[in-house]
């Protein structure tokens, strides 16, 4: 029996067809229309419907490049199921190179949205109705905020033997955070519908970080293979198993001043270790940024200027820290260029 066509935003995609769709989202006050760009790849054989989206925060552009490379991958030419690829969800923020919408709302706190609500609520409702509700699985692509960078990591709500855990394990990021759902987020909305969701966090806002992009593409393809959407085996060596963090916290600036970092992203640190020093421009006052626990640095500020209390180093805690360190070292050694060029 021939597979049924796939319908999205009023457009019909036939089995074996790829179609780019512009989903009308709003108008600028100049009367210029804005659209959410979508490409649908509808395979000839039945399978899951995978949504891969980037740019929910408009300045997080690594995901845009990940989606582009995914769509150019030869692997998806023999796709089973359907791929919905959305490089930029928050087109307003993307145009203005900002995380937020024009009304300063965070789109990833607006779900499920409302057709009669704020701009964020309206966009969330549109994205929900026209795109998200069609998916059986979701990978949501993010980076650190402006002037902050993240070690490649998966954030998901995990339970033993769940489909989400199976996806997270397949992705191949060195670290998995068992993260609580945040109300208003895409992950919160979809997970409550029973749609498994991975959030991939890697790199820094407003930058293309190759060490974050290339593993993101490979990770998505691994998940699609695990779900039976792609045939064949991973050609390159399988990454070291990801390590599950049992918690995380931020080390903060003890005083106002200029940060001199002592450790880098991915470093193993011990409780009480000096991560950096903050001093005023004259060096009269100086304070140490200390690790609160043994762990791995999975996020850090890239801006040396710090206000007292500002989050500077994100430390993940592990039951088996040696295994976590090994997973990160294995990940870094697989990168081109070499790990030292990452920073």
Coordinates of C-alpha atoms in Angstrom, one line a residue, residues 22-332:
X22 CA 7.0 29.4 4.1
X23 CA 4.5 29.4 7.1
X24 CA 3.1 32.9 7.5
X25 CA 3.7 34.1 11.0
X26 CA 3.1 37.9 11.2
X27 CA 3.8 41.2 9.6
X28 CA 6.3 43.8 10.5
X29 CA 4.9 47.3 11.1
X30 CA 6.1 48.2 7.6
X31 CA 3.5 45.7 6.3
X32 CA 6.3 43.3 5.3
X33 CA 5.2 39.7 5.8
X34 CA 7.3 37.3 7.9
X35 CA 7.4 33.5 7.5
X36 CA 8.8 30.6 9.4
X37 CA 10.9 28.6 6.8
X38 CA 10.2 24.9 6.8
X39 CA 11.4 22.0 4.7
X40 CA 9.6 18.7 4.8
X41 CA 11.2 15.5 3.6
X42 CA 8.5 12.9 3.2
X43 CA 10.0 9.4 2.8
X44 CA 8.4 6.7 0.7
X45 CA 8.2 4.3 3.6
X46 CA 6.4 4.7 7.0
X47 CA 8.3 5.8 10.0
X48 CA 8.5 8.4 12.7
X49 CA 7.9 12.2 12.1
X50 CA 11.0 13.9 13.4
X51 CA 11.0 17.7 14.0
X52 CA 14.4 19.3 14.1
X53 CA 14.3 23.0 14.9
X54 CA 16.7 25.8 15.6
X55 CA 16.5 29.5 16.4
X56 CA 13.7 29.5 19.0
X57 CA 16.1 32.1 20.5
X58 CA 16.9 34.3 17.6
X59 CA 20.6 34.8 18.4
X60 CA 21.4 31.1 18.7
X61 CA 22.6 30.4 15.2
X62 CA 24.5 27.2 15.5
X63 CA 21.2 25.4 15.1
X64 CA 20.6 27.2 11.8
X65 CA 23.8 25.7 10.3
X66 CA 23.1 22.3 11.8
X67 CA 19.7 22.2 10.1
X68 CA 21.2 23.3 6.8
X69 CA 23.9 20.5 6.9
X70 CA 21.3 17.9 7.9
X71 CA 19.2 18.8 4.8
X72 CA 22.2 18.5 2.6
X73 CA 23.2 15.1 4.0
X74 CA 23.0 12.2 1.5
X75 CA 21.8 10.0 4.3
X76 CA 18.3 11.4 4.3
X77 CA 17.8 10.6 0.6
X78 CA 16.5 7.1 1.7
X79 CA 14.5 8.4 4.6
X80 CA 11.8 6.3 6.3
X81 CA 9.2 8.4 7.9
X82 CA 9.2 12.2 7.7
X83 CA 11.6 15.0 8.6
X84 CA 10.3 18.4 9.4
X85 CA 13.3 20.8 9.4
X86 CA 12.9 24.4 10.7
X87 CA 16.2 26.3 10.8
X88 CA 14.7 29.5 12.3
X89 CA 11.6 29.6 14.5
X90 CA 12.0 33.1 16.0
X91 CA 12.4 35.0 12.8
X92 CA 11.9 38.3 14.6
X93 CA 14.9 37.7 16.9
X94 CA 17.0 36.3 14.0
X95 CA 16.6 39.4 12.0
X96 CA 17.5 41.6 15.0
X97 CA 20.3 39.2 16.2
X98 CA 18.6 39.0 19.6
X99 CA 17.4 36.2 21.8
X100 CA 14.0 37.7 22.3
X101 CA 10.9 38.9 20.4
X102 CA 10.3 42.6 19.8
X103 CA 8.2 42.8 23.0
X104 CA 11.2 41.3 25.0
X105 CA 9.4 38.0 25.5
X106 CA 11.2 34.7 25.4
X107 CA 9.5 32.5 22.8
X108 CA 10.6 29.4 24.7
X109 CA 8.5 30.5 27.7
X110 CA 5.3 31.1 25.6
X111 CA 4.1 27.6 24.9
X112 CA 1.5 26.4 24.3
X113 CA 0.6 29.9 23.3
X114 CA -2.7 31.6 22.4
X115 CA -4.1 32.8 19.2
X116 CA -5.3 36.0 21.0
X117 CA -2.3 36.5 23.3
X118 CA 0.9 38.4 23.0
X119 CA 3.2 38.2 19.9
X120 CA 5.1 35.4 21.6
X121 CA 1.9 33.6 22.5
X122 CA 0.6 33.9 18.9
X123 CA 3.8 32.6 17.4
X124 CA 4.0 29.7 19.9
X125 CA 0.3 28.8 19.1
X126 CA 1.0 28.9 15.3
X127 CA 4.2 26.8 15.6
X128 CA 2.3 24.4 17.9
X129 CA -0.7 23.9 15.6
X130 CA 1.0 24.0 12.2
X131 CA 4.3 22.1 13.0
X132 CA 4.9 20.7 16.5
X133 CA 1.6 18.7 16.8
X134 CA 2.6 16.7 13.6
X135 CA 5.8 15.4 15.2
X136 CA 6.4 12.1 17.0
X137 CA 9.9 13.0 18.0
X138 CA 11.7 16.4 18.5
X139 CA 15.3 17.6 18.6
X140 CA 15.4 21.3 19.7
X141 CA 18.8 23.1 19.0
X142 CA 20.2 25.7 21.3
X143 CA 23.4 27.4 22.3
X144 CA 24.6 29.3 25.4
X145 CA 23.4 32.9 25.8
X146 CA 25.2 35.9 24.6
X147 CA 28.8 35.9 25.9
X148 CA 28.4 32.4 27.3
X149 CA 29.4 29.1 25.8
X150 CA 28.3 25.5 26.4
X151 CA 30.1 22.2 26.1
X152 CA 28.0 20.0 23.8
X153 CA 25.4 18.4 26.0
X154 CA 21.9 16.9 25.8
X155 CA 19.2 18.2 28.2
X156 CA 16.1 15.9 28.6
X157 CA 13.7 14.6 31.1
X158 CA 14.8 11.0 31.4
X159 CA 13.2 7.9 32.8
X160 CA 14.7 4.4 32.5
X161 CA 13.8 2.6 29.3
X162 CA 12.0 5.6 27.8
X163 CA 12.1 6.7 24.2
X164 CA 13.7 10.0 25.3
X165 CA 16.5 8.1 27.0
X166 CA 17.0 5.9 23.9
X167 CA 17.3 9.1 21.8
X168 CA 19.7 10.8 24.3
X169 CA 21.9 7.7 24.4
X170 CA 22.1 7.5 20.6
X171 CA 22.9 11.2 20.1
X172 CA 26.5 10.8 21.3
X173 CA 27.0 14.1 23.2
X174 CA 29.6 13.7 26.0
X175 CA 27.2 14.9 28.7
X176 CA 23.5 14.4 29.4
X177 CA 21.7 16.5 31.9
X178 CA 18.5 15.0 33.4
X179 CA 16.8 18.4 33.3
X180 CA 13.5 19.3 34.7
X181 CA 10.8 20.7 32.4
X182 CA 10.5 24.5 32.3
X183 CA 6.9 25.7 32.1
X184 CA 6.3 27.5 28.9
X185 CA 9.1 25.8 27.0
X186 CA 8.7 23.8 23.8
X187 CA 10.1 20.8 25.6
X188 CA 7.5 21.2 28.4
X189 CA 4.6 21.4 26.0
X190 CA 5.7 18.5 23.8
X191 CA 6.8 16.2 26.6
X192 CA 3.4 16.6 28.3
X193 CA 1.8 15.4 25.0
X194 CA 4.0 12.3 25.1
X195 CA 6.4 13.5 22.4
X196 CA 10.0 12.7 23.3
X197 CA 12.2 15.8 23.1
X198 CA 16.0 16.3 23.2
X199 CA 17.5 19.8 23.7
X200 CA 21.0 20.0 22.2
X201 CA 23.0 22.8 23.8
X202 CA 26.4 23.6 22.3
X203 CA 28.5 26.7 21.6
X204 CA 27.8 30.4 22.0
X205 CA 25.2 32.8 20.7
X206 CA 25.9 34.8 17.4
X207 CA 28.8 32.5 16.5
X208 CA 29.3 29.5 14.3
X209 CA 31.2 27.0 16.5
X210 CA 32.4 24.1 14.3
X211 CA 33.1 22.0 17.3
X212 CA 29.4 22.3 18.2
X213 CA 27.9 22.2 14.8
X214 CA 29.5 19.0 13.3
X215 CA 28.7 16.9 16.4
X216 CA 25.2 18.2 16.3
X217 CA 24.6 17.0 12.7
X218 CA 26.2 13.6 13.5
X219 CA 24.1 13.3 16.7
X220 CA 20.8 13.9 14.8
X221 CA 21.7 11.3 12.2
X222 CA 22.6 8.8 14.9
X223 CA 19.2 9.4 16.6
X224 CA 17.4 8.9 13.2
X225 CA 19.3 5.7 12.7
X226 CA 18.3 4.5 16.2
X227 CA 14.7 5.2 15.4
X228 CA 14.9 3.3 12.1
X229 CA 14.5 6.4 9.9
X230 CA 17.8 5.9 8.2
X231 CA 19.4 2.7 6.9
X232 CA 23.0 1.6 7.4
X233 CA 25.5 1.9 10.2
X234 CA 27.4 4.8 11.5
X235 CA 30.5 4.9 9.3
X236 CA 32.8 6.5 11.8
X237 CA 33.7 5.1 15.2
X238 CA 31.0 5.2 17.9
X239 CA 31.5 7.9 20.5
X240 CA 32.2 7.1 24.1
X241 CA 29.0 6.6 26.1
X242 CA 27.6 9.8 27.4
X243 CA 27.7 10.4 31.1
X244 CA 24.6 11.4 33.0
X245 CA 25.0 14.4 35.3
X246 CA 23.1 14.1 38.6
X247 CA 23.0 17.9 39.1
X248 CA 24.6 21.2 38.2
X249 CA 25.1 24.7 39.6
X250 CA 26.8 28.0 38.8
X251 CA 29.9 29.5 40.4
X252 CA 29.4 33.2 40.6
X253 CA 31.5 36.3 40.7
X254 CA 32.4 37.2 44.4
X255 CA 32.9 40.9 43.6
X256 CA 32.6 43.4 40.7
X257 CA 35.6 43.4 38.4
X258 CA 37.5 41.8 35.5
X259 CA 37.7 38.0 35.3
X260 CA 40.9 36.1 34.7
X261 CA 39.9 32.5 34.0
X262 CA 42.0 29.6 35.3
X263 CA 40.1 26.7 33.7
X264 CA 38.6 26.0 30.4
X265 CA 35.4 24.5 29.1
X266 CA 35.3 20.7 29.7
X267 CA 37.8 20.8 32.5
X268 CA 37.5 18.5 35.5
X269 CA 37.5 20.6 38.8
X270 CA 37.5 19.8 42.5
X271 CA 35.5 21.4 45.2
X272 CA 37.2 24.6 46.4
X273 CA 39.4 24.8 43.3
X274 CA 40.0 28.3 42.0
X275 CA 38.2 28.6 38.6
X276 CA 39.2 32.2 38.1
X277 CA 40.0 35.5 39.8
X278 CA 38.0 38.7 39.6
X279 CA 39.8 42.0 40.3
X280 CA 39.1 45.7 39.8
X281 CA 41.1 47.4 37.1
X282 CA 43.8 48.5 39.6
X283 CA 44.1 45.2 41.3
X284 CA 43.3 46.7 44.7
X285 CA 40.4 44.3 45.3
X286 CA 40.5 40.7 44.2
X287 CA 38.2 37.7 44.7
X288 CA 38.4 34.0 43.8
X289 CA 35.7 32.1 41.9
X290 CA 35.6 28.7 43.6
X291 CA 34.1 25.4 42.5
X292 CA 31.2 24.4 44.8
X293 CA 31.6 20.7 44.1
X294 CA 33.7 18.2 42.2
X295 CA 32.6 18.2 38.6
X296 CA 33.1 19.2 35.0
X297 CA 32.8 22.7 33.5
X298 CA 30.0 22.4 31.0
X299 CA 29.3 26.2 30.5
X300 CA 31.2 29.4 31.1
X301 CA 31.2 33.1 30.5
X302 CA 33.3 34.4 27.6
X303 CA 33.0 38.0 28.7
X304 CA 35.8 39.0 31.2
X305 CA 33.6 41.9 32.7
X306 CA 31.7 40.6 35.7
X307 CA 29.2 42.0 38.2
X308 CA 29.0 40.6 41.7
X309 CA 26.8 37.5 41.7
X310 CA 27.0 37.0 38.0
X311 CA 27.1 33.3 36.8
X312 CA 30.5 32.5 35.4
X313 CA 31.1 28.8 35.4
X314 CA 28.4 26.0 35.1
X315 CA 29.6 22.9 36.9
X316 CA 27.9 19.5 36.3
X317 CA 28.2 16.8 39.0
X318 CA 28.6 13.1 38.3
X319 CA 28.5 10.0 40.3
X320 CA 31.4 8.6 38.3
X321 CA 33.5 11.7 37.5
X322 CA 36.3 9.7 36.0
X323 CA 34.0 8.2 33.4
X324 CA 32.6 11.7 32.6
X325 CA 36.1 13.0 32.1
X326 CA 37.0 10.1 29.8
X327 CA 33.8 10.7 27.7
X328 CA 34.7 14.4 27.3
X329 CA 38.3 13.7 26.4
X330 CA 37.1 11.1 23.9
X331 CA 34.8 13.7 22.4
X332 CA 37.4 16.4 22.2

